[in-house]
Protein backbone atom coordinates (compact mmCIF):
# COMPACT_ATOMS: atom_id res chain seq x y z
CA UNK A 1 1.26 30.94 41.51
CA UNK A 2 1.13 29.68 37.41
CA UNK A 3 -0.25 26.74 35.71
CA UNK A 4 0.89 24.74 33.60
CA UNK A 5 -1.33 24.99 30.42
CA UNK A 6 -2.26 21.49 29.27
CA UNK A 7 -1.69 19.73 26.69
CA UNK A 8 -3.38 19.95 23.29
CA UNK A 9 -5.45 16.96 22.29
CA UNK A 10 -4.69 15.03 19.76
CA UNK A 11 -6.43 15.20 16.57
CA UNK A 12 -9.56 13.51 16.40
CA UNK A 13 -10.24 10.15 13.93
CA UNK A 14 -11.35 12.10 10.79
CA UNK A 15 -12.81 12.08 7.38
CA UNK A 16 -14.85 14.31 4.79
CA UNK A 17 -13.80 16.47 1.17
CA UNK A 18 -11.39 18.85 1.39
CA UNK A 19 -11.85 22.20 -1.33
CA UNK A 20 -9.27 23.17 -2.86
CA UNK A 21 -9.63 24.76 -7.12
CA UNK A 22 -13.10 23.95 -8.45
CA UNK A 23 -13.02 20.71 -6.17
CA UNK A 24 -12.59 18.82 -3.92
CA UNK A 25 -11.03 15.72 -2.72
CA UNK A 26 -12.02 13.05 -0.34
CA UNK A 27 -9.49 12.41 2.74
CA UNK A 28 -8.99 9.90 5.64
CA UNK A 29 -7.05 11.11 8.46
CA UNK A 30 -6.47 9.12 11.44
CA UNK A 31 -5.68 11.34 14.10
CA UNK A 32 -3.93 10.61 17.35
CA UNK A 33 -0.74 12.45 18.65
CA UNK A 34 1.64 10.09 16.50
CA UNK A 35 3.78 11.23 13.55
CA UNK A 36 1.87 13.27 10.27
CA UNK A 37 2.45 10.86 7.20
CA UNK A 38 0.05 11.69 3.92
CA UNK A 39 0.21 9.25 1.78
CA UNK A 40 0.02 10.21 -1.80
CA UNK A 41 -1.07 7.71 -4.83
CA UNK A 42 0.29 6.92 -8.32
CA UNK A 43 -1.25 7.94 -11.65
CA UNK A 44 -4.94 6.71 -10.91
CA UNK A 45 -4.96 4.36 -8.41
CA UNK A 46 -6.72 5.68 -5.09
CA UNK A 47 -6.08 6.01 -1.06
CA UNK A 48 -6.71 2.19 -0.06
CA UNK A 49 -4.27 1.14 -1.88
CA UNK A 50 -2.41 2.50 1.25
CA UNK A 51 -4.18 0.20 3.59
CA UNK A 52 -1.80 -2.93 4.30
CA UNK A 53 1.70 -0.31 4.45
CA UNK A 54 -0.73 1.98 7.65
CA UNK A 55 -1.83 -1.55 8.75
CA UNK A 56 1.80 -3.00 9.14
CA UNK A 57 2.66 0.59 11.15
CA UNK A 58 -0.64 0.66 13.20
CA UNK A 59 -0.89 3.64 16.30
CA UNK A 60 2.59 5.06 15.83
CA UNK A 61 1.40 7.62 13.40
CA UNK A 62 -1.08 9.82 12.02
CA UNK A 63 -2.08 8.84 8.54
CA UNK A 64 -3.63 11.29 5.88
CA UNK A 65 -5.21 9.51 3.10
CA UNK A 66 -6.78 10.83 0.60
CA UNK A 67 -7.98 10.69 -3.57
CA UNK A 68 -6.92 13.06 -6.53
CA UNK A 69 -9.00 14.97 -8.28
CA UNK A 70 -10.97 12.12 -10.15
CA UNK A 71 -9.59 9.15 -8.72
CA UNK A 72 -11.75 7.72 -5.91
CA UNK A 73 -14.40 9.46 -4.02
CA UNK A 74 -13.22 13.06 -5.26
CA UNK A 75 -14.70 15.42 -7.44
CA UNK A 76 -13.73 15.88 -11.03
CA UNK A 77 -11.82 19.06 -12.08
CA UNK A 78 -10.77 20.59 -14.97
CA UNK A 79 -6.56 20.17 -14.48
CA UNK A 80 -5.29 17.47 -13.47
CA UNK A 81 -1.70 18.60 -14.16
CA UNK A 82 1.54 17.94 -11.76
CA UNK A 83 0.52 21.67 -10.78
CA UNK A 84 -2.57 21.46 -9.48
CA UNK A 85 -1.62 17.85 -7.99
CA UNK A 86 1.35 19.73 -5.45
CA UNK A 87 -1.68 22.49 -4.86
CA UNK A 88 -3.76 19.60 -3.73
CA UNK A 89 -0.95 18.45 -1.04
CA UNK A 90 -0.90 21.65 0.33
CA UNK A 91 -5.15 22.14 0.37
CA UNK A 92 -4.70 18.70 2.66
CA UNK A 93 -2.22 19.61 4.55
CA UNK A 94 -3.38 22.78 5.42
CA UNK A 95 -7.18 21.90 5.97
CA UNK A 96 -5.80 19.54 8.49
CA UNK A 97 -3.23 21.92 10.26
CA UNK A 98 -0.07 19.53 9.76
CA UNK A 99 2.76 21.49 9.56
CA UNK A 100 6.02 18.95 9.28
CA UNK A 101 4.69 15.63 7.62
CA UNK A 102 5.88 12.55 6.48
CA UNK A 103 4.97 12.50 2.81
CA UNK A 104 5.08 8.65 1.03
CA UNK A 105 4.67 8.09 -2.34
CA UNK A 106 4.79 5.57 -4.96
CA UNK A 107 5.02 5.71 -8.86
CA UNK A 108 3.22 9.16 -9.75
CA UNK A 109 2.82 10.20 -6.34
CA UNK A 110 6.49 9.74 -5.23
CA UNK A 111 7.19 12.58 -7.53
CA UNK A 112 4.69 14.60 -6.15
CA UNK A 113 6.19 14.33 -2.67
CA UNK A 114 10.30 14.24 -3.64
CA UNK A 115 8.90 18.54 -5.61
CA UNK A 116 7.12 18.69 -2.19
CA UNK A 117 10.06 18.53 -0.22
CA UNK A 118 12.17 20.19 -3.15
CA UNK A 119 10.23 23.44 -2.59
CA UNK A 120 9.67 23.05 1.14
CA UNK A 121 13.07 22.21 2.46
CA UNK A 122 12.40 23.67 6.62
CA UNK A 123 8.89 21.34 6.74
CA UNK A 124 9.33 18.17 4.94
CA UNK A 125 10.12 15.51 7.63
CA UNK A 126 11.39 12.78 5.45
CA UNK A 127 10.23 11.31 2.50
CA UNK A 128 9.66 7.59 0.99
CA UNK A 129 9.60 6.94 -2.67
CA UNK A 130 7.83 4.04 -3.41
CA UNK A 131 9.16 2.79 -7.37
CA UNK A 132 9.07 6.40 -8.32
CA UNK A 133 10.75 9.98 -9.07
CA UNK A 134 13.61 8.25 -10.99
CA UNK A 135 15.23 9.34 -13.89
CA UNK A 136 14.87 8.49 -17.43
CA UNK A 137 14.55 10.41 -20.75
CA UNK A 138 13.08 7.42 -23.33
CA UNK A 139 9.89 9.74 -24.72
CA UNK A 140 10.25 11.11 -27.81
CA UNK A 141 6.55 12.01 -30.31
CA UNK A 142 6.45 8.90 -31.00
CA UNK A 143 5.93 7.08 -27.42
CA UNK A 144 3.69 9.99 -26.66
CA UNK A 145 0.55 9.35 -29.81
CA UNK A 146 2.11 5.43 -28.50
CA UNK A 147 1.28 6.68 -25.53
CA UNK A 148 -2.47 8.41 -26.85
CA UNK A 149 -3.14 5.76 -29.22
CA UNK A 150 -3.26 2.87 -25.99
CA UNK A 151 -5.16 5.29 -23.60
CA UNK A 152 -7.70 5.36 -26.30
CA UNK A 153 -7.58 1.52 -26.49
CA UNK A 154 -7.47 0.27 -22.73
CA UNK A 155 -10.83 3.19 -22.29
CA UNK A 156 -13.62 0.34 -22.80
CA UNK A 157 -12.28 -1.08 -19.35
CA UNK A 158 -12.75 2.06 -17.34
CA UNK A 159 -15.15 1.05 -15.52
CA UNK A 160 -13.69 -2.05 -14.25
CA UNK A 161 -9.91 -0.35 -13.59
CA UNK A 162 -11.88 2.29 -11.82
CA UNK A 163 -13.31 -0.11 -9.23
CA UNK A 164 -9.89 -1.54 -8.78
CA UNK A 165 -8.15 1.85 -8.34
CA UNK A 166 -6.17 1.11 -12.37
CA UNK A 167 -8.74 4.36 -13.65
CA UNK A 168 -9.73 7.66 -13.14
CA UNK A 169 -12.54 9.31 -13.92
CA UNK A 170 -11.31 10.99 -16.84
CA UNK A 171 -11.49 11.22 -20.69
CA UNK A 172 -8.72 8.63 -22.85
CA UNK A 173 -7.45 12.10 -23.74
CA UNK A 174 -6.56 13.15 -20.06
CA UNK A 175 -5.47 9.73 -18.73
CA UNK A 176 -2.95 9.74 -21.35
CA UNK A 177 -1.62 13.59 -20.70
CA UNK A 178 -0.94 12.33 -17.54
CA UNK A 179 1.67 9.34 -17.94
CA UNK A 180 2.74 12.20 -20.69
CA UNK A 181 3.52 14.94 -18.21
CA UNK A 182 4.70 12.08 -15.85
CA UNK A 183 7.30 10.88 -18.08
CA UNK A 184 8.35 14.49 -19.14
CA UNK A 185 8.46 15.74 -15.40
CA UNK A 186 11.70 12.56 -15.10
CA UNK A 187 14.01 13.50 -17.74
CA UNK A 188 17.31 14.07 -15.86
CA UNK A 189 17.36 17.58 -16.46
CA UNK A 190 13.62 17.74 -14.70
CA UNK A 191 14.55 15.05 -11.88
CA UNK A 192 17.62 15.77 -11.21
CA UNK A 193 18.11 19.17 -10.44
CA UNK A 194 15.39 18.70 -7.69
CA UNK A 195 16.21 15.65 -6.00
CA UNK A 196 20.33 17.10 -5.61
CA UNK A 197 17.71 19.17 -3.48
CA UNK A 198 16.03 17.93 -1.33
CA UNK A 199 17.73 18.29 2.32
CA UNK A 200 15.34 16.06 3.76
CA UNK A 201 15.83 12.86 4.66
CA UNK A 202 15.18 10.32 1.79
CA UNK A 203 13.98 6.55 1.52
CA UNK A 204 13.65 5.07 -1.85
CA UNK A 205 11.76 1.37 -2.01
CA UNK A 206 12.45 -0.32 -5.57
CA UNK A 207 10.32 -3.13 -7.04
CA UNK A 208 12.07 -5.46 -9.81
CA UNK A 209 11.18 -6.02 -12.98
CA UNK A 210 8.45 -5.19 -15.84
CA UNK A 211 4.86 -4.25 -14.73
CA UNK A 212 1.86 -3.85 -17.70
CA UNK A 213 3.18 -1.62 -20.02
CA UNK A 214 6.65 -1.66 -18.73
CA UNK A 215 9.81 -3.87 -20.38
CA UNK A 216 11.51 -5.32 -17.45
CA UNK A 217 15.31 -4.94 -18.90
CA UNK A 218 14.36 -1.21 -19.50
CA UNK A 219 12.29 -0.54 -16.35
CA UNK A 220 16.13 -2.06 -14.15
CA UNK A 221 17.37 0.23 -16.36
CA UNK A 222 16.03 2.91 -15.15
CA UNK A 223 15.65 2.19 -11.49
CA UNK A 224 19.81 2.11 -11.97
CA UNK A 225 19.88 5.54 -13.35
CA UNK A 226 19.29 6.37 -9.27
CA UNK A 227 23.09 4.98 -8.40
CA UNK A 228 25.04 8.97 -9.67
CA UNK A 229 21.75 10.44 -7.27
CA UNK A 230 22.84 8.44 -4.56
CA UNK A 231 26.48 9.15 -4.71
CA UNK A 232 25.70 12.82 -5.25
CA UNK A 233 23.18 13.87 -1.89
CA UNK A 234 23.73 11.90 1.32
CA UNK A 235 20.25 11.84 1.89
CA UNK A 236 19.02 10.34 -0.48
CA UNK A 237 19.42 6.35 0.16
CA UNK A 238 17.80 3.01 -0.85
CA UNK A 239 16.01 1.14 1.76
CA UNK A 240 15.30 -2.02 -0.02
CA UNK A 241 14.75 -3.44 -3.58
CA UNK A 242 11.86 -5.68 -3.29
CA UNK A 243 10.63 -9.28 -5.39
CA UNK A 244 7.05 -7.35 -6.65
CA UNK A 245 7.11 -5.59 -9.65
CA UNK A 246 6.26 -1.96 -9.63
CA UNK A 247 1.85 -2.64 -10.02
CA UNK A 248 1.72 -5.17 -6.49
CA UNK A 249 5.06 -3.42 -4.72
CA UNK A 250 1.98 -2.29 -1.96
CA UNK A 251 0.52 -4.90 -1.86
CA UNK A 252 3.21 -7.88 -1.50
CA UNK A 253 6.01 -5.42 0.30
CA UNK A 254 4.13 -3.40 2.18
CA UNK A 255 6.14 -4.49 5.14
CA UNK A 256 9.55 -3.00 3.29
CA UNK A 257 8.34 0.58 2.54
CA UNK A 258 6.28 0.66 6.18
CA UNK A 259 10.40 -0.23 7.23
CA UNK A 260 11.38 2.90 5.06
CA UNK A 261 9.49 4.90 7.04
CA UNK A 262 10.38 3.92 10.11
CA UNK A 263 13.87 4.52 9.02
CA UNK A 264 13.95 7.51 8.59
CA UNK A 265 15.25 10.31 11.69
CA UNK A 266 13.19 11.37 13.73
CA UNK A 267 15.45 14.74 14.09
CA UNK A 268 16.69 16.01 11.46
CA UNK A 269 20.21 16.85 11.15
CA UNK A 270 20.74 17.72 7.69
CA UNK A 271 22.39 20.53 5.66
CA UNK A 272 20.80 21.86 2.44
CA UNK A 273 23.21 20.85 -0.70
CA UNK A 274 24.12 23.39 -3.59
CA UNK A 275 22.20 21.68 -7.07
CA UNK A 276 25.32 20.42 -9.41
CA UNK A 277 27.48 19.86 -6.50
CA UNK A 278 28.67 16.67 -4.19
CA UNK A 279 29.52 17.49 -0.19
CA UNK A 280 33.03 16.96 0.86
CA UNK A 281 33.74 14.05 0.54
CA UNK A 282 30.85 12.21 -1.79
CA UNK A 283 33.05 10.59 -5.18
CA UNK A 284 31.21 12.63 -8.69
């Protein structure tokens, strides 16, 4: 006589910290049997920005959020680089026992999601990019100097901004360098090969107009830079263009973000695309 093994229990809800490198990250995992979704924040934001999206999706998904280094309730670190943030994604997934996640990122978090998916093609179930990971190249030495000057001027407002999830427990210089690195990573020569190589289904939710520090005309031009990528990689689609600007999109258009997550195929049937080449039947 053979016995049927009992199914593994669903993960229980959990809130705690995950150690990585020289820091510890504040993590929340709703648990449950649903498909795991890991949410990746904007540059200086914290996990509470996702609460409307999570409430809209409900219990059909397992929601994992966390505060990046020196953001929210997470500890400071000596390393705030993009590569460190990618290590944080790996650390949180490993700590929560998640092998194949959906990645949802806003702004800076969208770049993290796309890079992680490109590096882990057999693990990413899908990606939703919320007004981020858009190719652009406007950064020069004058722009770098202007960014550093802007953050020095804004630094007296950091204590208030932190409570709103708009600043981190960092110096003005550290804030500026994160911003500069993020823009450098969006240069077409750096970002386009990543986007062309992603084999997981990707859905973009794009904002409209400008935002604090972003000229409306420039922001719309940057969003338009995605069009050639859409022509070259059929796994990437725009799910929605919403009325909100970049800063308010998670607050006002959370339903569009939730809809994009629901659009992701339940079974992956895609094949990898060789960077620099269009798939058969797709116009360059």
